Coordinates of C-alpha atoms and ligand atoms in Angstrom, one line a residue:
X193 CA 96.7 117.0 167.7
X194 CA 95.4 118.8 164.7
X195 CA 98.6 120.6 164.1
X196 CA 100.5 117.4 164.5
X197 CA 98.4 115.7 161.8
X198 CA 98.9 118.7 159.5
X199 CA 102.6 118.7 159.8
X200 CA 102.9 114.9 159.4
X201 CA 100.7 115.1 156.3
X202 CA 102.8 117.8 154.8
X203 CA 105.9 115.5 155.1
X204 CA 104.3 112.5 153.4
X205 CA 105.3 112.0 149.8
X206 CA 103.5 108.8 148.8
X207 CA 100.2 107.0 149.3
X208 CA 101.5 104.2 151.5
X209 CA 102.9 106.7 154.1
X210 CA 99.6 108.6 153.9
X211 CA 97.6 105.4 154.7
X212 CA 99.9 104.7 157.7
X213 CA 99.1 108.2 159.0
X214 CA 95.4 107.6 158.5
X215 CA 95.5 104.3 160.5
X216 CA 97.6 105.9 163.3
X217 CA 94.8 108.4 164.0
X218 CA 91.6 107.0 162.7
X219 CA 92.3 103.2 162.6
X220 CA 90.9 100.7 165.2
X221 CA 93.9 101.4 167.4
X222 CA 94.5 105.0 166.2
X223 CA 94.9 107.9 168.7
X224 CA 91.6 109.7 167.9
X225 CA 89.7 106.4 168.1
X226 CA 91.4 105.8 171.6
X227 CA 90.2 109.3 172.7
X228 CA 86.6 108.3 171.7
X229 CA 86.9 105.0 173.5
X230 CA 88.3 106.8 176.7
X231 CA 85.1 108.9 176.9
X232 CA 83.3 106.4 178.9
X233 CA 85.6 107.0 181.9
X234 CA 84.7 110.8 182.0
X235 CA 82.2 112.3 184.4
X236 CA 78.9 112.9 182.7
X237 CA 79.1 116.7 182.5
X238 CA 82.6 116.6 180.7
X239 CA 81.6 113.7 178.4
X240 CA 79.3 115.8 176.2
X241 CA 81.6 118.6 175.4
X242 CA 84.7 116.3 175.1
X243 CA 82.7 114.0 172.7
X244 CA 81.7 116.9 170.5
X245 CA 85.4 118.2 170.4
X246 CA 86.8 114.7 169.5
X247 CA 84.2 114.1 166.8
X248 CA 85.0 117.5 165.4
X249 CA 88.7 116.6 165.4
X250 CA 87.9 113.3 163.8
X251 CA 86.1 115.0 161.0
X252 CA 88.8 117.5 160.5
X253 CA 91.5 114.8 160.4
X254 CA 89.5 112.8 157.8
X255 CA 89.2 115.9 155.7
X256 CA 92.9 116.8 155.9
X257 CA 93.8 113.3 154.9
X258 CA 91.3 113.4 152.0
X259 CA 92.8 116.7 150.8
X260 CA 96.4 115.4 151.0
X261 CA 95.3 112.2 149.1
X262 CA 93.9 114.3 146.3
X263 CA 97.2 116.4 146.2
X264 CA 99.4 113.3 146.1
X265 CA 97.2 111.7 143.3
X266 CA 97.5 114.9 141.1
X267 CA 101.2 114.9 141.8
X268 CA 101.4 111.3 140.5
X269 CA 99.4 112.1 137.3
X270 CA 101.7 115.1 136.6
X271 CA 104.8 112.8 137.1
X272 CA 103.4 110.3 134.6
X273 CA 102.6 113.0 132.0
X274 CA 106.2 114.3 132.3
X275 CA 107.5 110.8 131.5
X276 CA 105.3 110.4 128.4
X277 CA 107.0 111.1 125.0
X278 CA 106.2 114.5 123.7
X279 CA 104.7 115.0 120.2
X280 CA 104.8 118.0 118.1
X281 CA 101.7 117.7 116.1
X282 CA 102.7 120.5 113.8
X283 CA 106.0 118.9 112.7
X284 CA 106.0 117.5 109.1
X285 CA 106.2 113.7 108.7
X286 CA 107.1 111.4 105.8
X287 CA 104.9 108.3 106.1
X288 CA 105.3 105.4 103.7
X289 CA 102.0 105.2 101.9
X290 CA 100.3 102.0 100.7
X291 CA 99.6 101.5 97.1
X292 CA 97.1 99.3 95.0
X293 CA 98.3 96.2 93.3
X294 CA 98.5 96.7 89.5
X295 CA 95.9 93.9 89.0
X296 CA 93.5 95.8 91.3
X297 CA 94.2 99.0 89.3
X298 CA 93.4 97.4 85.9
X299 CA 90.4 95.5 87.3
X300 CA 89.0 98.7 88.7
X301 CA 89.6 100.5 85.3
X302 CA 87.9 97.7 83.4
X303 CA 85.0 97.8 85.9
X304 CA 84.6 101.5 85.4
X305 CA 84.6 101.1 81.6
X306 CA 82.0 98.4 81.5
X307 CA 79.7 99.9 84.2
X308 CA 79.7 103.1 82.1
X309 CA 78.4 100.9 79.2
X310 CA 75.6 99.5 81.5
X311 CA 77.2 96.2 82.7
X312 CA 76.5 95.0 86.2
X313 CA 79.6 93.9 88.2
X314 CA 79.3 90.5 89.9
X315 CA 81.4 88.6 92.4
X316 CA 81.6 84.8 92.5
X317 CA 83.2 82.2 94.8
X318 CA 86.6 80.7 94.2
X319 CA 85.4 77.2 95.0
X320 CA 82.9 75.9 92.6
X321 CA 81.2 72.6 91.5
X322 CA 82.0 70.5 88.5
X323 CA 78.5 71.5 87.2
X324 CA 79.3 75.2 87.3
X325 CA 82.8 74.9 85.9
X326 CA 82.2 72.4 83.2
X327 CA 78.8 70.7 82.8
X328 CA 76.7 73.9 82.6
X329 CA 79.2 75.0 80.0
X330 CA 78.6 72.2 77.6
X331 CA 81.6 70.2 78.8
X332 CA 80.2 66.8 79.9
X333 CA 82.2 64.4 82.1
X334 CA 85.0 62.8 80.3
X335 CA 84.9 65.4 77.5
X336 CA 88.4 65.9 76.1
X337 CA 88.0 69.7 76.6
X338 CA 88.5 69.2 80.3
X339 CA 92.2 68.6 79.6
X340 CA 92.4 72.2 78.3
X341 CA 92.7 73.3 81.9
X342 CA 94.6 71.3 84.5
X343 CA 92.1 71.7 87.3
X344 CA 92.8 71.5 91.1
X345 CA 90.2 69.2 92.7
X346 CA 89.3 69.3 96.4
X347 CA 88.8 66.2 98.5
X348 CA 85.1 66.9 98.7
X349 CA 84.7 66.8 94.9
X350 CA 84.5 70.6 94.5
X351 CA 87.2 72.4 92.7
X352 CA 89.2 75.6 92.5
X353 CA 87.7 77.8 89.7
X354 CA 89.9 77.3 86.7
X355 CA 88.1 80.0 84.7
X356 CA 85.6 82.8 85.4
X357 CA 83.2 81.1 82.9
X358 CA 82.2 79.0 86.0
X359 CA 79.9 81.8 87.0
X360 CA 78.1 82.1 83.6
X361 CA 75.3 79.7 84.5
X362 CA 74.5 81.5 87.8
X363 CA 74.5 84.9 86.1
X364 CA 72.3 83.8 83.2
X365 CA 69.8 82.4 85.9
X366 CA 70.1 85.5 88.0
X367 CA 69.3 88.0 85.2
X368 CA 67.3 85.7 82.9
X369 CA 64.0 86.6 84.6
X370 CA 64.5 90.3 83.8
X371 CA 65.3 89.5 80.2
X372 CA 62.3 87.2 79.7
X373 CA 59.7 89.2 81.6
X374 CA 60.8 92.8 80.9
X375 CA 63.1 92.5 78.0
X376 CA 66.1 93.9 80.1
X377 CA 69.3 92.7 78.3
X378 CA 71.7 90.7 80.5
X379 CA 74.9 92.6 80.8
X380 CA 77.3 91.6 83.4
X381 CA 81.0 91.3 84.1
X382 CA 82.5 89.1 86.8
X383 CA 86.2 89.4 87.7
X384 CA 87.8 86.6 89.7
X385 CA 90.9 84.7 90.7
X386 CA 91.5 81.4 88.8
X387 CA 93.7 78.4 89.6
X388 CA 95.4 76.0 87.3
X389 CA 98.1 73.4 87.8
X390 CA 100.3 75.0 85.2
X391 CA 104.1 75.0 84.7
X392 CA 104.8 78.7 85.2
X393 CA 106.8 80.9 82.8
X394 CA 106.9 84.6 81.9
X395 CA 103.3 84.6 80.8
X396 CA 101.7 81.8 82.7
X397 CA 100.9 81.6 86.4
X398 CA 99.1 78.9 88.4
X399 CA 97.0 81.7 90.1
X400 CA 95.8 84.5 87.8
X401 CA 92.9 86.8 87.4
X402 CA 90.3 86.8 84.6
X403 CA 87.4 89.1 83.9
X404 CA 84.4 87.4 82.3
X405 CA 81.7 89.3 80.5
X406 CA 78.3 88.3 79.0
X407 CA 75.7 90.0 77.1
X408 CA 72.4 88.4 76.1
X409 CA 69.5 90.0 74.3
X410 CA 67.5 89.7 71.1
X411 CA 69.7 89.9 68.0
X412 CA 73.1 90.1 69.7
X413 CA 75.8 89.4 67.1
X414 CA 79.5 89.2 66.6
X415 CA 79.5 92.9 65.7
X416 CA 78.3 93.7 69.2
X417 CA 81.1 91.6 70.6
X418 CA 83.8 93.3 68.5
X419 CA 82.5 96.7 69.4
X420 CA 82.7 96.0 73.2
X421 CA 86.2 94.4 72.9
X422 CA 87.5 97.4 70.8
X423 CA 86.0 100.0 73.2
X424 CA 87.5 98.2 76.2
X425 CA 91.0 98.0 74.8
X426 CA 91.2 101.5 73.5
X427 CA 89.9 102.8 77.0
X428 CA 92.5 100.7 78.9
X429 CA 95.5 101.5 76.7
X430 CA 94.5 105.0 75.6
X431 CA 96.3 104.4 72.3
X432 CA 95.8 102.2 69.2
X433 CA 97.1 98.7 69.7
X434 CA 97.4 95.9 67.1
X435 CA 94.8 93.2 67.6
X436 CA 94.1 90.0 65.8
X437 CA 91.1 87.8 65.9
X438 CA 91.4 84.1 65.0
X439 CA 89.2 81.1 65.4
X440 CA 89.3 79.4 68.8
X441 CA 87.7 76.4 70.2
X442 CA 85.7 76.5 73.5
X443 CA 82.8 74.2 73.9
X444 CA 80.7 77.0 75.4
X445 CA 80.8 79.3 72.5
X446 CA 80.0 78.9 68.8
X447 CA 81.7 80.4 66.9
X448 CA 84.7 81.0 69.2
X449 CA 87.6 83.3 68.8
X450 CA 91.0 84.0 70.3
X451 CA 91.7 87.7 70.6
X452 CA 95.4 88.4 70.7
X453 CA 97.2 91.7 71.1
X454 CA 100.6 92.6 69.7
X455 CA 103.1 92.2 72.5
X456 CA 103.8 95.7 74.1
X457 CA 106.9 94.5 75.8
X458 CA 108.8 93.9 72.6
X459 CA 106.6 95.8 70.1
X460 CA 105.7 92.5 68.4
X461 CA 109.3 91.5 67.7
X462 CA 109.1 88.5 70.0
X463 CA 110.4 88.1 73.6
X464 CA 110.0 85.7 76.5
X465 CA 106.8 87.6 77.7
X466 CA 104.9 86.5 74.5
X467 CA 106.8 83.2 74.1
X468 CA 108.7 84.8 71.2
X469 CA 105.6 84.9 69.0
X470 CA 105.1 88.7 69.1
X471 CA 101.4 88.1 70.1
X472 CA 99.8 87.6 73.5
X473 CA 96.5 85.6 73.9
X474 CA 94.4 88.1 75.9
X475 CA 90.7 87.6 75.6
X476 CA 89.1 84.6 74.1
X477 CA 85.5 85.2 73.3
X478 CA 82.6 84.0 71.2
X479 CA 78.8 83.7 70.8
X480 CA 77.3 81.8 73.7
X481 CA 76.5 78.2 72.7
X482 CA 72.8 77.4 72.5
X483 CA 73.2 74.5 75.1
X484 CA 74.7 77.0 77.6
X485 CA 71.8 79.4 77.1
X486 CA 69.3 76.6 77.5
X487 CA 71.0 75.4 80.7
X488 CA 70.8 78.9 82.0
X489 CA 67.0 78.9 81.4
X490 CA 67.1 81.1 78.3
X491 CA 65.6 80.0 75.0
X492 CA 68.3 80.1 72.3
X493 CA 65.6 80.4 69.6
X494 CA 64.6 83.8 71.0
X495 CA 67.9 85.2 72.4
X496 CA 71.5 85.3 71.5
X497 CA 74.6 86.5 73.4
X498 CA 78.3 86.9 73.5
X499 CA 80.8 86.0 76.2
X500 CA 84.5 86.8 76.7
X501 CA 87.2 85.8 79.2
X502 CA 89.7 88.7 79.6
X503 CA 93.1 87.7 81.0
X504 CA 93.3 90.5 83.6
X505 CA 96.7 89.5 84.9
X506 CA 98.2 89.6 81.3
X507 CA 96.3 92.9 80.7
X508 CA 98.2 94.3 83.8
X509 CA 101.4 93.0 82.4
X510 CA 100.9 94.8 79.1
X511 CA 99.5 98.0 80.5
X512 CA 102.3 98.5 83.0
X513 CA 105.2 97.0 80.9
X514 CA 105.8 94.1 83.4
X515 CA 108.0 91.6 81.6
X516 CA 107.4 88.6 83.8
X517 CA 103.9 87.6 85.1
X518 CA 105.4 86.0 88.1
X519 CA 106.5 89.4 89.5
X520 CA 102.8 90.2 90.0
X521 CA 102.5 87.4 92.6
X522 CA 105.9 88.0 94.1
X523 CA 104.7 90.1 97.0
X524 CA 107.6 92.5 96.4
X525 CA 106.6 95.9 97.5
X526 CA 109.5 97.5 95.7
X527 CA 108.3 96.0 92.4
X528 CA 104.6 96.4 93.0
X529 CA 104.2 99.8 94.7
X530 CA 105.4 101.9 91.6
X531 CA 102.1 101.8 89.7
X532 CA 99.3 104.3 90.0
X533 CA 95.9 104.9 88.6
X534 CA 95.8 107.0 85.5
X535 CA 93.7 109.6 87.4
Ligands
FA5_242 C1 89.3 80.4 79.2 O1 89.5 80.4 80.4 C2 87.8 80.6 78.8 N1 86.9 80.4 79.9 C3 87.7 82.0 78.2 C4 86.4 82.3 77.4 C5 85.4 82.9 78.1 C6 86.3 81.9 76.1 C7 84.1 83.2 77.4 C8 85.1 82.2 75.4 C9 84.0 82.8 76.1 P1 91.7 80.4 78.4 O2 92.1 79.2 79.1 O3 92.3 80.7 77.1 O4 90.1 80.5 78.2 O5 92.0 81.7 79.3 C10 91.6 83.0 79.0 C11 92.7 84.0 79.2 O6 93.1 83.9 80.5 C12 93.9 83.8 78.3 O7 93.8 84.4 77.1 C13 94.9 84.5 79.2 O8 94.9 85.9 79.0 C14 94.5 84.2 80.6 N2 95.2 83.0 81.1 C15 94.9 81.7 80.9 N3 95.8 80.9 81.6 C16 96.6 81.8 82.2 C17 97.8 81.6 83.0 N4 98.2 80.3 83.4 N5 98.4 82.6 83.5 C18 98.0 83.9 83.2 N6 96.9 84.1 82.4 C19 96.2 83.1 81.9

């Protein structure tokens, strides 16, 4: 019987056959089980030796089946491995690498420049309240200045941030304590996405990025503002660019300025990117209005400060020579993946 089991096992090639063999010997109606059952008919003196022999055979059969099971499983694993695709880990590959969006690149560059000058970098939400976006900035309800920005209102009365100035009040409150108690100047920048219901053209988008900056301390003046603006522009462009400062009106600064740069697409000659004026409005700025400081918990009799609202998307256009601002929101990888960091 043992030899018979061995030869039948040797012929099996799959697990179902193997199980059939197991059942035929060791199952309820299997032949070894039948031998054990038949023992009761044997005379007493034979039963003992016969029983021992059959139990030995049963154990050997079980072991042989186990061994064959392990062999067949191993065979199955080897077969699956052979079917798997083969990789040569040493062969060179050309993978398409991702790239940063040009706005991300200029934003990071500006963050680096300002943090090297001691400014904190802050983040702020894109959905804000009327108070944050207007009232805290000296723009009461029904003030005509609200028409300067065509704002998207949400059903719940909140709105999509139309300018990064919406974070000014929160920043003044956050850092005001340090200024008042320890004399630590407030120096912060806060980049963010802005939304306006605008007719789009080569230099206007309805979704664009700005980077706001504020500095408040004792005796801050327009000279400090001009110094930081000049430093930022020369670091970003790494060359001299023509700048003009002209009066500008914003209810949250007094005095207020428009800082324009000579259009780098046409060299100041006039083109669609600068609406044929040769100049691009880039970074309005000014001295923070006393009402705004007061609303932020800072005494305007003791402290003064400046604020600016840099058009980051326009800065990316000028820095990378992108003629149409709409390309930046196009999602075209072909257009957007060609720009790299200066480093
Ligand atoms: C403001 O948003 C003021 N909050 C800026 C400010 C901050 C003034 C602090 C004083 C003190 P303005 O609407 O001009 O201002 O926008 C600022 C800059 O954002 C513009 O100069 C321009 O560079 C950019 N910008 C504005 N609208 C758009 C637009 N539709 N598409 C692309 N860039 C825009």
